[in-house]
XYZ file of C-alpha atoms in Angstrom:
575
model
C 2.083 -4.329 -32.006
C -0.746 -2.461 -33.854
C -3.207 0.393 -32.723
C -6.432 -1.150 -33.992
C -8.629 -1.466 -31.140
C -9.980 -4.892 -29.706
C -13.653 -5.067 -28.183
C -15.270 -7.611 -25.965
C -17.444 -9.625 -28.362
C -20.908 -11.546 -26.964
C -19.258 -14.593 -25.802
C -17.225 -12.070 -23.230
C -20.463 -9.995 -22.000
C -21.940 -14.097 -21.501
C -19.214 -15.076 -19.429
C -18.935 -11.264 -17.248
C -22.856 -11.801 -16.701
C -22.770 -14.952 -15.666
C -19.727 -15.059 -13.651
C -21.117 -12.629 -11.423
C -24.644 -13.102 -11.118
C -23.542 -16.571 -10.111
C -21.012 -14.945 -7.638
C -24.031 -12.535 -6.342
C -26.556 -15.691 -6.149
C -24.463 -17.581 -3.864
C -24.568 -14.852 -1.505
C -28.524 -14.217 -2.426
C -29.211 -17.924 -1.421
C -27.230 -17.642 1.746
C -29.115 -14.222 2.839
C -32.800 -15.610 2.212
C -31.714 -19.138 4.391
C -31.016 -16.872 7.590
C -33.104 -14.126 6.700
C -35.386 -14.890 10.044
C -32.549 -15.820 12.168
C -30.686 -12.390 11.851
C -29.508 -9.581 14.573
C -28.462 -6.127 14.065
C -25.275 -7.870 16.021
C -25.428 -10.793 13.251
C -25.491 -8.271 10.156
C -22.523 -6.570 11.194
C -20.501 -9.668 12.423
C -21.470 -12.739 11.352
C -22.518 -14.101 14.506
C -19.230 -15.167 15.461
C -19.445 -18.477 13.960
C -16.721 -19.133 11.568
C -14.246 -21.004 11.095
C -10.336 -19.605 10.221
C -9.815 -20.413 6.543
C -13.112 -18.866 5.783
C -12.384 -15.282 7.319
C -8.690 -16.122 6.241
C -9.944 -15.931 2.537
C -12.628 -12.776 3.151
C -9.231 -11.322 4.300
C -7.775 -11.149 1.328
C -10.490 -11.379 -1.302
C -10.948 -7.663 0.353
C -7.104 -6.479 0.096
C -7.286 -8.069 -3.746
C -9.693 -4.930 -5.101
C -9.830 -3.452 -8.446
C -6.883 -1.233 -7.706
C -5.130 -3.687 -6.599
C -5.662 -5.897 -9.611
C -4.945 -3.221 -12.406
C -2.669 -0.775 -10.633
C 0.214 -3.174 -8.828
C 1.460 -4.337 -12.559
C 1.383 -0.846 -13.817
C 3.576 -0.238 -10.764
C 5.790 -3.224 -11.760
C 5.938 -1.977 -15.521
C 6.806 1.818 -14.604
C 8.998 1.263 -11.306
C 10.635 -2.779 -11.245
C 9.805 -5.969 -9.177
C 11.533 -4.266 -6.208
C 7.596 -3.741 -5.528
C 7.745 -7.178 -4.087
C 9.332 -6.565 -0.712
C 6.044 -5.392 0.712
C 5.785 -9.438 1.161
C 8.047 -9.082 4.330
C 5.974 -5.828 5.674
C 2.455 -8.051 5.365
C 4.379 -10.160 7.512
C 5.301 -7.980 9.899
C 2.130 -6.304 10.198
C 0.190 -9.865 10.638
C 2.557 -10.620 13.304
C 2.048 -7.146 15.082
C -1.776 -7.395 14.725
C -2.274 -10.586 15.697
C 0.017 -9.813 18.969
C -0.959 -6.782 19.797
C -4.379 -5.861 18.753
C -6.228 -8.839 18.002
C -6.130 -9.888 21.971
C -7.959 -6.772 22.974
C -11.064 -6.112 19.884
C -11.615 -10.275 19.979
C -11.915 -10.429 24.170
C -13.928 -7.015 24.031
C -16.502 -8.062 21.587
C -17.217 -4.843 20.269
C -18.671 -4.067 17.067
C -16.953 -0.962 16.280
C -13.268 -0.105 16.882
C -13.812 3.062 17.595
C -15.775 1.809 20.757
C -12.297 0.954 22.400
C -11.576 4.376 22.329
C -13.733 5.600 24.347
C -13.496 3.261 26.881
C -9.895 3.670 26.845
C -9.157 7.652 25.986
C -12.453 9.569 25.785
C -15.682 10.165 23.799
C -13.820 12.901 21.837
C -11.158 10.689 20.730
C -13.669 8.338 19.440
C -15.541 10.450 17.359
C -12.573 11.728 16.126
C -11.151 8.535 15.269
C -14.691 8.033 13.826
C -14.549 10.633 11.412
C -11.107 9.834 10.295
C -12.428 6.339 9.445
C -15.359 7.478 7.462
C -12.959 10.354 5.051
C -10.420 7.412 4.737
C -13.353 4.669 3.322
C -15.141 7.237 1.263
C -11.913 8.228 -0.866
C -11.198 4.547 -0.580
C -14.008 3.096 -1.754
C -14.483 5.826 -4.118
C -11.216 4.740 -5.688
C -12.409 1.284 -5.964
C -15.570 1.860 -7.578
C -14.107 3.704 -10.364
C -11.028 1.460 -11.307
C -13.020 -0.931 -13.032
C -15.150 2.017 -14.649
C -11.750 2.835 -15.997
C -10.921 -0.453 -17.699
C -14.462 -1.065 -19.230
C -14.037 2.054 -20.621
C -10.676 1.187 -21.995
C -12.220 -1.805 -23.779
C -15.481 -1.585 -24.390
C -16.321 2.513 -24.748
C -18.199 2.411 -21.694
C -18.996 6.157 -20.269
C -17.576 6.573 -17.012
C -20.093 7.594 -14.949
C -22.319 4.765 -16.188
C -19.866 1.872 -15.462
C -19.380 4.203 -11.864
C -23.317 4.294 -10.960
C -23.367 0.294 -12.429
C -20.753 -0.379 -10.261
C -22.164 1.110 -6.868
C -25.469 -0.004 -7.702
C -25.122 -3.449 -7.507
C -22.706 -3.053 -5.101
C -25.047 -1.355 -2.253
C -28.222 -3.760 -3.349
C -25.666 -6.792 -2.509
C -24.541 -4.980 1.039
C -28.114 -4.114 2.103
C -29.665 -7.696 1.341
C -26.428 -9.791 1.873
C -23.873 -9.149 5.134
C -22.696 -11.603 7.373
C -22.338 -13.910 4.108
C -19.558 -11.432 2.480
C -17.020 -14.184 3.584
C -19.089 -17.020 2.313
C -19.505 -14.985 -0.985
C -15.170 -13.985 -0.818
C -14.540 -17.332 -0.611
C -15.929 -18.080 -4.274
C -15.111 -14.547 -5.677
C -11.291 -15.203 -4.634
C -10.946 -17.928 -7.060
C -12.433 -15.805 -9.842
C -10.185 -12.777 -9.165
C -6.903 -15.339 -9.425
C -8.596 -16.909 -12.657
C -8.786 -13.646 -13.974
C -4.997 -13.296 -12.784
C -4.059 -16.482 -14.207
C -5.435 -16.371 -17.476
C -3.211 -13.349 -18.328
C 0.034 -15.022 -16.864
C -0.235 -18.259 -18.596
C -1.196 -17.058 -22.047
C 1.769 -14.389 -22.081
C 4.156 -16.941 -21.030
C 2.863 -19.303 -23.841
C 3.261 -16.408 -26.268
C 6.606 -15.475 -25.040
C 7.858 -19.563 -25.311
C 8.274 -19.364 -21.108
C 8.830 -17.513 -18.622
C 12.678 -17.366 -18.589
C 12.135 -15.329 -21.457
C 10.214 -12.677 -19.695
C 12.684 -13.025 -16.792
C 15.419 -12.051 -19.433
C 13.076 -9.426 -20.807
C 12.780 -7.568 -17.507
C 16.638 -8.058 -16.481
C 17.181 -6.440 -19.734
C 15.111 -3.637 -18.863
C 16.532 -2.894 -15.234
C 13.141 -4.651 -13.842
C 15.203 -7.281 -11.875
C 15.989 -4.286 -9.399
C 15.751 -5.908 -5.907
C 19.263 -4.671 -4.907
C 18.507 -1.258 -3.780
C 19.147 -0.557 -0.068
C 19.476 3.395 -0.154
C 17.974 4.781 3.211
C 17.286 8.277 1.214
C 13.618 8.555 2.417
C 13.235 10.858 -0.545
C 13.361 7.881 -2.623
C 10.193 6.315 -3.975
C 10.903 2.691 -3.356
C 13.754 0.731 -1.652
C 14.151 -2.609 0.691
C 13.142 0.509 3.142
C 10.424 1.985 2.198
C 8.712 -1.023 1.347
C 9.610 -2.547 4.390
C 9.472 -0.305 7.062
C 6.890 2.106 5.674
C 4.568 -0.933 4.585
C 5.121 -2.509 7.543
C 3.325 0.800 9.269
C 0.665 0.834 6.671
C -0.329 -2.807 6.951
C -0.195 -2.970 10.164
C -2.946 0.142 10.070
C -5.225 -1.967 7.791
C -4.765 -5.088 10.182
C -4.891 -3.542 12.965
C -7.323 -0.626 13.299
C -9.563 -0.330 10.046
C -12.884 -1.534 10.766
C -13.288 -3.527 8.035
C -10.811 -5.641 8.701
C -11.065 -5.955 12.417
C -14.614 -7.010 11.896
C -13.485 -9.850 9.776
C -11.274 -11.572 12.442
C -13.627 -10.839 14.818
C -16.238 -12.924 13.194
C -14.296 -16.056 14.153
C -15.496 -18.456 16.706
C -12.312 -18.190 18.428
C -9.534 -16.336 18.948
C -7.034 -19.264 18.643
C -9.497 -18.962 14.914
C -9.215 -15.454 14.575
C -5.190 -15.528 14.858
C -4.864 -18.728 12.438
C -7.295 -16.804 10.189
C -4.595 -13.764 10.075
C -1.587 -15.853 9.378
C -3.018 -18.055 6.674
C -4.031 -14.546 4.994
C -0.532 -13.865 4.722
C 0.243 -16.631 2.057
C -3.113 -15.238 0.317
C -1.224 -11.661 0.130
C 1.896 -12.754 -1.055
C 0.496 -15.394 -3.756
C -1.738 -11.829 -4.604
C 1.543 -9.896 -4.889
C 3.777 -12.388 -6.564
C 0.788 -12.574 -9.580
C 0.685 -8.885 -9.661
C 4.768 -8.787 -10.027
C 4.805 -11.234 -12.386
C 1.449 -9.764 -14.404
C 3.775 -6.352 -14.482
C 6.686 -8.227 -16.279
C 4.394 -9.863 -18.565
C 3.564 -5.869 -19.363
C 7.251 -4.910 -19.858
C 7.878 -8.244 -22.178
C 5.414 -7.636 -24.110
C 5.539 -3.755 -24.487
C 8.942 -3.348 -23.615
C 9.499 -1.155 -27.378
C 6.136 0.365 -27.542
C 4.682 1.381 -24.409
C 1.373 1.917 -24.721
C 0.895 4.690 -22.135
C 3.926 7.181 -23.277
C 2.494 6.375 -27.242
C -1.274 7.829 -26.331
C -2.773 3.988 -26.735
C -4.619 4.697 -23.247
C -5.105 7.621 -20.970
C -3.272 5.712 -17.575
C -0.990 3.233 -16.755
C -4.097 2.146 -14.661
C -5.282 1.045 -18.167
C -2.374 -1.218 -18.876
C -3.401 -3.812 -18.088
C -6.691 -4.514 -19.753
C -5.080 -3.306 -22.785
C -2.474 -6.700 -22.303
C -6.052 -8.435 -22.104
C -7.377 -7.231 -24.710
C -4.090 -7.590 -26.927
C -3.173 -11.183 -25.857
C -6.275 -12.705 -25.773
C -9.081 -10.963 -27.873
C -8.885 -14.263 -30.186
C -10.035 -16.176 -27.175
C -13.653 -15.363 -27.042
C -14.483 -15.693 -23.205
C -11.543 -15.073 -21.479
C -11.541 -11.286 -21.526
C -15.020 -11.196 -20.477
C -13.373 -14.112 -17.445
C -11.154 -10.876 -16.416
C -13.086 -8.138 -15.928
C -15.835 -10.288 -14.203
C -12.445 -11.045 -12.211
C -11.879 -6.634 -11.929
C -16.057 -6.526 -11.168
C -15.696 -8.942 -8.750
C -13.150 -7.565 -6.436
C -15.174 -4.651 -6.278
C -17.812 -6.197 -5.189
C -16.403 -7.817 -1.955
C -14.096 -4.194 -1.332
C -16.870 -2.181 -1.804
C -19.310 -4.192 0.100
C -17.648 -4.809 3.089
C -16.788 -0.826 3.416
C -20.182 0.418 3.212
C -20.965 -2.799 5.436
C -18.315 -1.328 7.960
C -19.704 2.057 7.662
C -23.123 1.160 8.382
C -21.296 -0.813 11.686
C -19.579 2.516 12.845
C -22.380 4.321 12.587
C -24.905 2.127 14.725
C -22.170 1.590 17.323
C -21.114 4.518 17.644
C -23.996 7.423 16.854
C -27.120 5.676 17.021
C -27.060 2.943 19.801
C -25.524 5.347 22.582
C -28.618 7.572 22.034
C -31.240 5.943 20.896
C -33.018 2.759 22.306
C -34.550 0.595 19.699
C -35.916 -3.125 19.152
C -33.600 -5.277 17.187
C -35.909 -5.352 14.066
C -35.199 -1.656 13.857
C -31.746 -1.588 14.346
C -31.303 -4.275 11.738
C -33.738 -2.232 9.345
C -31.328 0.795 10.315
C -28.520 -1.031 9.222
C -29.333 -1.729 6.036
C -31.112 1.568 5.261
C -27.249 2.864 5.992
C -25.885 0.643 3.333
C -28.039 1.814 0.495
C -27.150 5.851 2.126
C -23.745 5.190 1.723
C -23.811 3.258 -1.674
C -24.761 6.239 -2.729
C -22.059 8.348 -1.139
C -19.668 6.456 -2.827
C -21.042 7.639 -6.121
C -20.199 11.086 -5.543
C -16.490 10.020 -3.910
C -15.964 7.753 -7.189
C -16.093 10.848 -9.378
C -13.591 12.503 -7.427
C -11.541 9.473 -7.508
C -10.919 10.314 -11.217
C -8.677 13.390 -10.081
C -6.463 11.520 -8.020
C -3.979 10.210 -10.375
C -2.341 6.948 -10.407
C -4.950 4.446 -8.594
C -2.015 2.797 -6.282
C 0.104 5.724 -5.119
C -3.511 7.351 -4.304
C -4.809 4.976 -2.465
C -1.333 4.696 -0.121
C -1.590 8.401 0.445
C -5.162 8.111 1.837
C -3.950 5.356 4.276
C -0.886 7.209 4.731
C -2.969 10.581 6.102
C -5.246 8.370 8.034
C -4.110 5.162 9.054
C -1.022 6.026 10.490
C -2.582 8.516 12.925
C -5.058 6.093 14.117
C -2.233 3.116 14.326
C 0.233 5.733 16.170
C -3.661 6.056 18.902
C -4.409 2.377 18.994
C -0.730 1.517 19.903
C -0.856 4.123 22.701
C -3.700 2.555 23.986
C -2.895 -0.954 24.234
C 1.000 -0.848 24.869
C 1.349 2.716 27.255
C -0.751 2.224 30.041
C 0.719 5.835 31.778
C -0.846 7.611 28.534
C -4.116 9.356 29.030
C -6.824 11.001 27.256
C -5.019 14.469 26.694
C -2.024 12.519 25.324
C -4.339 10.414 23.285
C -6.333 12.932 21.596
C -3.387 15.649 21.279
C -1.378 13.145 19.881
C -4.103 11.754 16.965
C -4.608 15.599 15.851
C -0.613 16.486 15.853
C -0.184 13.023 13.823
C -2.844 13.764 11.624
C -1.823 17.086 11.019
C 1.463 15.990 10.679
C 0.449 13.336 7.782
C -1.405 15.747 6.538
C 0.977 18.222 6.258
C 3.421 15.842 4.269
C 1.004 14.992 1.667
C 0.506 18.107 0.788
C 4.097 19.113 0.123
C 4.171 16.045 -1.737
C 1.551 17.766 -4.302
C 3.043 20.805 -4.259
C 6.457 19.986 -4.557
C 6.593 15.950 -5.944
C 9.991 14.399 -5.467
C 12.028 14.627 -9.026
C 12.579 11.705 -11.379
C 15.912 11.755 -9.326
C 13.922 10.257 -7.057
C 10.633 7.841 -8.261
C 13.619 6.855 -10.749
C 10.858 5.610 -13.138
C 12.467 3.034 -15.796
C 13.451 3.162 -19.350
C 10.388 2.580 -21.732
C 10.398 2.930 -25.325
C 7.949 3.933 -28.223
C 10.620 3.188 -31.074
C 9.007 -0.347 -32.058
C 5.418 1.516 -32.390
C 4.072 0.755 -36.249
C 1.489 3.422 -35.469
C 2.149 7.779 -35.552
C 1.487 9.269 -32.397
C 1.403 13.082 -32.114
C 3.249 13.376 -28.165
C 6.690 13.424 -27.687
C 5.977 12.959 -24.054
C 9.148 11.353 -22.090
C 9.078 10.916 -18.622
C 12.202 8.529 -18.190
C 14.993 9.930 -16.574
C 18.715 8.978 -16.178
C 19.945 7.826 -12.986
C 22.104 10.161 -10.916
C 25.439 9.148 -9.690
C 24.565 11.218 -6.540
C 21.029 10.982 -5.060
C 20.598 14.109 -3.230
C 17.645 15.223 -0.466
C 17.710 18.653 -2.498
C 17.389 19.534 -6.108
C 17.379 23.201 -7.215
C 16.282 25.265 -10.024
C 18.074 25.354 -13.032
C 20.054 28.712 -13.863
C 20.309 29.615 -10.050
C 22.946 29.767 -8.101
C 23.485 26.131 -5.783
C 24.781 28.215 -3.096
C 21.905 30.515 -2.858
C 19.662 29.183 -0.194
C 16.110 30.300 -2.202
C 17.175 28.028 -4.723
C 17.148 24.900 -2.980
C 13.424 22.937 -2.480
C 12.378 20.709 -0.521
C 10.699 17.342 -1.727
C 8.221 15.100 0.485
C 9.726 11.880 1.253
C 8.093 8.677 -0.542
C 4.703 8.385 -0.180
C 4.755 5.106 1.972
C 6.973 6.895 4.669
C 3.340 9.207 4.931
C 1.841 6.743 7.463
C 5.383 6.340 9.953
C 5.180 10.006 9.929
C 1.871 10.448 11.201
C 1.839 7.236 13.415
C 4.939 8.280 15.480
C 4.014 11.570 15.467
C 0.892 10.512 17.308
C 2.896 8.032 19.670
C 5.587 10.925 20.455
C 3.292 13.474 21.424
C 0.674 11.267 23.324
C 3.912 10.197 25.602
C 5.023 13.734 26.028
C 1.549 15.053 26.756
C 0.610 12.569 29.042
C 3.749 12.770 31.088
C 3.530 16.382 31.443
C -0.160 16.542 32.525
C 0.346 14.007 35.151
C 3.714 15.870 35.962
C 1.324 19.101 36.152
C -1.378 16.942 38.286
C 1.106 15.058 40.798
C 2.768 18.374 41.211
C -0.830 20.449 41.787
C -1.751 17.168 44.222
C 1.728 17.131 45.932
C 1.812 21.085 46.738
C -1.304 20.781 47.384
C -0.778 18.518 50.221
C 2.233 20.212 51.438
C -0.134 23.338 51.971
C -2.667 21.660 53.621
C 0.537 19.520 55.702
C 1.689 22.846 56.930
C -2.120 24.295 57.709
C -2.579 21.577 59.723
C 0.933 22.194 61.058
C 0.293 25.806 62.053
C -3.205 25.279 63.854
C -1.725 22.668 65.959
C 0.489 24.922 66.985
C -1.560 27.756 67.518
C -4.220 25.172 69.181
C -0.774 24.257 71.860
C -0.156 27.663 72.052
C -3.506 28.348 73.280
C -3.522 25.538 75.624
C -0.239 26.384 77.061
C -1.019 30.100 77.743
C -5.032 29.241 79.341
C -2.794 26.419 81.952
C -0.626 29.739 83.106
C-alpha cells in the first residue's frame, strides 16, 4: 500500500464517454420514435403500457444511485456486514406495498399521489403532503448529484462544482427530452451499474487468491457481526433496527414517494404492477449483497492502512473509488467502466425525481387551476424539468455539508417519509379517521421526526453506541500528520445514558440524552402520525355525535313542551 496517486488515463475517459452516451442514445432514439404520439398523461406515466420485468428493473436501477453505490461499502468497511439485514425489511415493505397501497394508486389512476389525499382527507393535507415531497427530493437528489462529483474528484482532480453542474446538466437535458422511456433506458443502465459492481468484486477476489480469504479477513476484523439482537434503540445497527426501522423506511419509498408509485403504475396491469414489485425485490437484495461484499473487499484490502483515518481521502464516501483506482489502475478501461457505472445511476435517480417533480406539480398546482390544451401541458412539463434541474444545482452544494452520503440520505427519509407513510396508512386502512385526524396527525409526526433529528445533531449517540470497528494505520509505508482515532472499545454495559466525564453519575445535569439510531427516525414520525390521526379523529366525531345527539335531545324536548302547551290549550278552550 503506497500513497502515490493513480489517475484515469485516455482509455478510461473512452470507455466513461462512450458508455454513457450510448446509455443516453438509447433513450434519445426511443424519445424521437414517439415524439408525435405523446400526452402530458404519457410523459409522466408511460402510457400504461408495460410489461412487469421492465418497471421491475426501472425499480431498482432507481434505488441503485450513486450513494448507494459508493456509500453502502463504506458502511460495510466502518460498521460490519450486519448492514445486510435490510434484505428482510425490502421484503417486508414490498409485501406491505403491494397489499396495501398498490390496490388503491393502480385502480385510481392518478398521476400524483398526493391527489389521493385530497380526495380522501382534504386539500390542505395535500399540499402539505406536497411540500413535504418536494424538501424530501430536493435534499435527495441533491445528494445524488454530488456523490459522483465526489469520486471524480477523488480520482481525477475534478473541481466539485464542475463535476456538480456536469452532472445536473445532462441530467435535466435527458429528463426534459426523454420520460416515459426512463424504464426502457434503466433497463440497459442496470447492467452497467452491476458491471461497474462486478469488476471491483472479481478483481479483489483474484488478488486476494478467493474469496474465503476475504471472508477470513473480515471475521478477523469483527466484520462477520450478524449476531447482534440488542433492542437498545440507541444503538446504530442491530437485527432491529435494520429490520423494523427499514421495514418503515422502505415501505415509505414503496409506498408513498412519487417516484416510485409512478413506476408501478406505468404497468398495464395490476396483476403487472404487483409482479413488477416482487421481482424488484431479488434486484435489491442482489444490489445489497454486492455492496456487502464490495465493503469486505475494502476491509481485506485496507484492513492495516485505512485510507480514510491516514488522510488518503477526505470521506469514507471516497473509499471506494480509491479501491478502484488501487486495484485496477493497470487495467486501462475498467476504471473509466466504474464511474460510467457511478454516472450512470445518477442519471436514472436524478431523472426520474425531477421527472416526478414536474408530475406533482402539474397534478397538483397547475391542472386544478388552469385549463390548457395537451400540447401545453406537455410543453409545461418539460419546461418544469429543466426548472428543477436547476434546483438541484443549488441543493447539490448543500449536499456537501451533510456528512456521510448514506446516514444523510436515511435521515431525510426518516423526517419525511415516515410522516407521509404514518398519512397514507390512515387513509387506506382507518376508514373512521377524518381530515382533522389526518392533517393533525402528518404535522405532529413531522414535527415529531423532526424533532429527533435534530437531537441527533446536537447530541449524536457515543461510539458506545454506532460501535464503529477496529481499523488500523500501522501497515501505512507513507507519514501522515493526524493522529485521528475514532475506534472505540466495546462496553460491557450498553447504556441509554452516557454522562460527562468528571461529574458526578448521580447528579441528574450530568446525564444526556442521545437520539436513537437514525433508521428508528421514520417509525417515530410514522406512528406518531397514525397515533394522533386516531385520537383526533375519535375525539372530533366524539365532539360532533355529542353536539348532534344534545342537539336532538333539545329539539326532542322543544317539541315535547309545545305539544304540551298546544294540549294544554286545547283542553282549557273545550272547558
Amino acid at each position: 500500500m503506497s500513497g502515490d496517486a493513480h489517475l484515469l488515463v485516455a482509455a478510461d475517459y473512452v470507455v466513461f464517454a462512450v458508455v454513457l452516451l450510448l446509455s443516453a442514445a438509447v433513450g434519445f432514439y426511443y424519445a424521437w420514435r414517439s415524439r408525435k404520439q405523446g400526452t402530458s398523461r404519457d410523459f409522466l406515466t408511460g402510457g400504461r403500457k408495460l410489461n412487469a420485468l421492465a418497471v421491475s428493473m426501472s425499480l431498482t436501477a432507481s434505488y441503485m444511485s450513486s450513494v448507494t453505490v459508493l456509500s453502502n461499502p463504506a458502511e460495510v468497511y466502518r460498521y460490519g456486514a450486519i448492514f445486510g439485514y435490510l434484505s428482510i425489511s425490502y421484503v417486508i415493505a414490498v409485501v406491505y406495498t403491494s397489499e396495501v397501497f398498490l390496490p388503491v394508486f393502480y385502480r385510481l389512476a392518478i398521476n400524483s399521489t398526493y391527489e389521493y389525499l385530497e380526495l380522501r382527507f382534504s386539500r390542505a393535507t395535500r399540499l402539505l403532503g406536497m411540500l413535504i415531497f418536494f424538501f424530501n427530493v430536493l435534499l435527495y437528489t441533491g445528494l445524488v448529484i454530488y456523490a459522483p462529483a465526489l469520486a471524480l474528484n477523488q480520482v481525477t482532480g475534478m473541481n466539485l462544482w464542475g463535476g456538480i453542474i456536469s452532472t445536473a446538466t445532462v441530467c435535466t437535458l435527458y429528463c426534459a427530452l426523454v420520460s416515459k422511456t426512463f424504464i426502457t433506458y434503466d433497463t440497459h443502465t442496470i447492467g452497467i451499474m452491476f458491471a461497474g459492481y462486478m469488476s471491483v468484486i472479481i478483481k479483489c477476489v483474484i488478488l486476494k487468491g478467493g474469496i474465503s480469504t476475504i471472508l477470513s479477513d473480515a471475521q478477523e476484523g469483527g466484520r462477520i457481526n450478524f449476531v447482534d439482537f440488542d433492542i437498545n434503540p440507541l444503538r446504530r445497527h442491530t437485527f432491529w433496527t435494520l429490520v423494523f426501522g427499514g421495514a418503515f423506511t422502505w415501505s415509505s419509498i414503496y409506498g408513498t414517494y412519487q417516484p416510485q408509485v409512478q413506476r408501478y403504475n406505468s404497468c398495464k396491469s395490476i396483476k403487472h404492477a404487483r409482479l413488477a414489485l416482487f421481482i424488484n425485490v431479488l434486484g435489491l437484495v442482489c444490489t445489497l449483497t454486492s455492496s456487502v461484499i464490495s465493503g469486505l473487499c475494502l476491509y481485506s484490502f485496507y484492513k492495516n492502512c485505512d485510507p480514510w483515518k491516514a488522510g488518503q481521502v477526505s470521506s469514507p464516501d471516497q473509499l471506494l473509488p480509491y479501491l478502484v483506482m488501487d486495484i485496477l489502475a493497470d487495467h486501462q478501461g475498467l476504471p473509466g467502466l466504474f464511474f460510467a457505472a457511478v454516472y450512470s445511476a445518477s442519471l436514472s435517480t436524478v431523472s426520474t425525481s425531477i421527472n416526478a417533480m414536474a408530475a406533482v406539480t402539474m397534478e397538483d398546482l397547475i391542472k386544478p387551476r388552469i385549463k390548457l390544451s395537451e400540447k401545453k401541458l406537455l410543453l409545461i412539463s418539460k419546461g418544469l424539468s429543466l426548472f428543477f434541474g436547476i434546483v438541484c444545482v443549488a441543493m447539490a452544494g448543500l449536499a456537501s455539508l451533510m456528512g456521510h452520503m448514506m446516514q444523510a440520505v436515511s435521515i431525510i427519509w426518516g423526517v419525511t417519509g415516515g410522516p407521509l407513510l404514518g398519512l397514507f396508512s390512515l387513509g387506506v386502512l382507518c376508514p373512521f379517521v377524518n381530515s382533522k385526524g389526518g392533517l393533525c396527525g402528518l404535522v405532529t409526526g413531522l414535527a415529531a421526526a423532526v424533532s429527533v433529528s435534530i437531537i441527533g445533531m446536537i447530541s449524536p449517540s457515543p461510539p458506545e453506541m454506532t460501535r464503529p470497528l477496529f481499523l488500523s494505520t500501522e501497515g501505512c509505508n507513507f507519514t501522515t500528520g493526524s493522529s485521528f482515532n475514532w475506534t472505540t472499545p466495546l462496553p460491557t454495559e450498553p447504556s441509554l445514558f452516557t454522562t460527562t466525564p468528571g461529574q458526578n453519575t448521580d447528579d441528574i445535569h450530568a446525564v444526556q440524552w442521545h437520539s436513537p439510531s437514525y433508521l428508528y427516525f421514520c417509525v417515530i414520525g410514522g406512528l406518531t402520525s397514525v397515533i394522533v390521526g386516531i385520537i383526533i379523529s375519535l375525539l372530533t366525531d366524539f365532539a360532533l355525535n355529542s353536539v348532534l345527539y344534545f342537539s336532538f335531545l333539545r329539539s326532542w324536548e322543544e317539541q315535547t313542551m309545545l305539544v304540551s302547551q298546544t294540549r294544554r290549550m286545547e283542553s282549557i278552550n273545550l272547558q
